[in-house]
């Protein structure tokens, strides 16, 4: 689908004659990134068919700026004589027919305006989105859910088996990490609440909860271990990291919401109290992240499980604390949790946003001074897009309006769309340097998942059809390329050459949490949109 970015005027029509367009980007380098017409600062994005035509045209000739101005003013250049066609025209050999520069330019404008015209739209954005519901339901019920449940449930030792090869075959060995165990418990609980395969998912959720309670919870010092062996009897990662604690709180809270198991809520309360006592940073706000097993300061120079330095704070960790506290508040947790959630909203909309870029970076000193070395001065499009909808969710949990944040959300989304979105095929790339095109151009499974929810969230907030277009195109990418319909689940990554990366389908850092959550969120939001029609 094409993308139309115009000011919100009646019928979204360009009402001025062609001659008032200020200029056109026909230079090869500009066409590569911005195949568009500029009109008083507004941009009309050509649809794929027109972009393909412009690609053919570039192979013929390049139109320089002077030739374009001459054409707009009705002036003609003299023919080039025996050397060949004049600059700004094309010989018949290029496309097998007479094809002048001027004719090509006006043909492209006419097609672009015809496609962009509201009269040409067959369906509304809501109708197009609604038409995707059967595909999304199929992806969830026939691809993602059966890959994980009940097959991942470890009935012998408890918890979940999360080691599967590229073709979905279970791999021997492997440890059990709090992040993946909690994410899978969360997913089972969320699917249970969404009434997807209730009976089998209740068993899966119960098994996961008991494993967290009996084997991953530190009975002496409190909090969750980072990692245990497959049986749960041997602790492999005794230190405490807030990244893992966040997912523990997230899973316990969602499990309680789905089952009303009071024991889960009691454990969630104990964890929240522990984080308040040991990890909340009274001086600078947010949370300190890495501790020894007994919650004392981790030795200086020891590398944390996530991040680079003991005293660093990560946007990533605080993003997951945000989602955890949002669910904990909704579950009826401690009253103080609302204050901490409001603080995290401020961090995720202020402290981690680089004002000159209107994009987020990940690494910070304890006092929230950004670390912008070569590794730190990067933008993760997936985290920025995820941040948008998780902040909206947190605001709604606190019954606070979202309108004061809409401009920020638009700018965050636009940054990722400008530098990290594949206009041709759909989907978002991994990451890139500030205010430059993505240089890590693989399409990671979780980035696409968060992009789907974020695009739909932005459409819900603004009714701007361009967000629906991004959603639609990204969904088609996911369902066609990212989803493994033969072996199940989504591919870890699709490489720039279009081939899936040869990687395990599941491992300690890849569970069904991102894509499973995205599909449930999208379906529920689609139902909400339909109910308002």
Tab-separated table of N, CA and C in Angstrom, residues 123-132 465 468-469 526 529-530:
chain	number	residue	atom	x	y	z
A	123	UNK	N	-11.631	0.650	0.116
A	123	UNK	CA	-12.068	0.358	1.480
A	123	UNK	C	-11.415	1.328	2.442
A	124	UNK	N	-12.012	1.483	3.611
A	124	UNK	CA	-11.445	2.333	4.649
A	124	UNK	C	-10.330	1.582	5.364
A	125	UNK	N	-9.451	2.304	6.089
A	125	UNK	CA	-8.403	1.614	6.849
A	125	UNK	C	-8.966	0.577	7.814
A	126	UNK	N	-10.071	0.904	8.483
A	126	UNK	CA	-10.649	-0.065	9.422
A	126	UNK	C	-11.120	-1.322	8.709
A	127	UNK	N	-11.688	-1.160	7.544
A	127	UNK	CA	-12.136	-2.334	6.794
A	127	UNK	C	-10.953	-3.192	6.361
A	128	UNK	N	-9.876	-2.529	5.936
A	128	UNK	CA	-8.692	-3.287	5.539
A	128	UNK	C	-8.093	-4.027	6.728
A	129	UNK	N	-8.060	-3.368	7.876
A	129	UNK	CA	-7.530	-4.017	9.071
A	129	UNK	C	-8.408	-5.190	9.487
A	130	UNK	N	-9.712	-4.985	9.460
A	130	UNK	CA	-10.636	-6.058	9.852
A	130	UNK	C	-10.484	-7.279	8.953
A	131	UNK	N	-10.178	-7.035	7.691
A	131	UNK	CA	-10.024	-8.151	6.755
A	131	UNK	C	-8.824	-9.028	7.091
A	132	UNK	N	-7.899	-8.506	7.902
A	132	UNK	CA	-6.703	-9.270	8.267
A	132	UNK	C	-6.925	-10.175	9.471
A	465	UNK	N	-4.376	7.299	8.693
A	465	UNK	CA	-4.352	6.090	7.867
A	465	UNK	C	-2.943	5.597	7.575
A	468	UNK	N	-2.091	2.699	9.734
A	468	UNK	CA	-2.749	1.471	9.278
A	468	UNK	C	-1.999	0.875	8.094
A	469	UNK	N	-1.472	1.728	7.226
A	469	UNK	CA	-0.694	1.244	6.089
A	469	UNK	C	0.572	0.528	6.556
A	526	UNK	N	-8.255	-4.949	17.424
A	526	UNK	CA	-9.128	-5.018	16.247
A	526	UNK	C	-10.587	-5.138	16.678
A	529	UNK	N	-11.775	-1.782	17.810
A	529	UNK	CA	-12.061	-0.896	16.683
A	529	UNK	C	-13.396	-1.246	16.040
A	530	UNK	N	-13.658	-2.535	15.870
A	530	UNK	CA	-14.915	-2.967	15.256
A	530	UNK	C	-16.108	-2.597	16.120
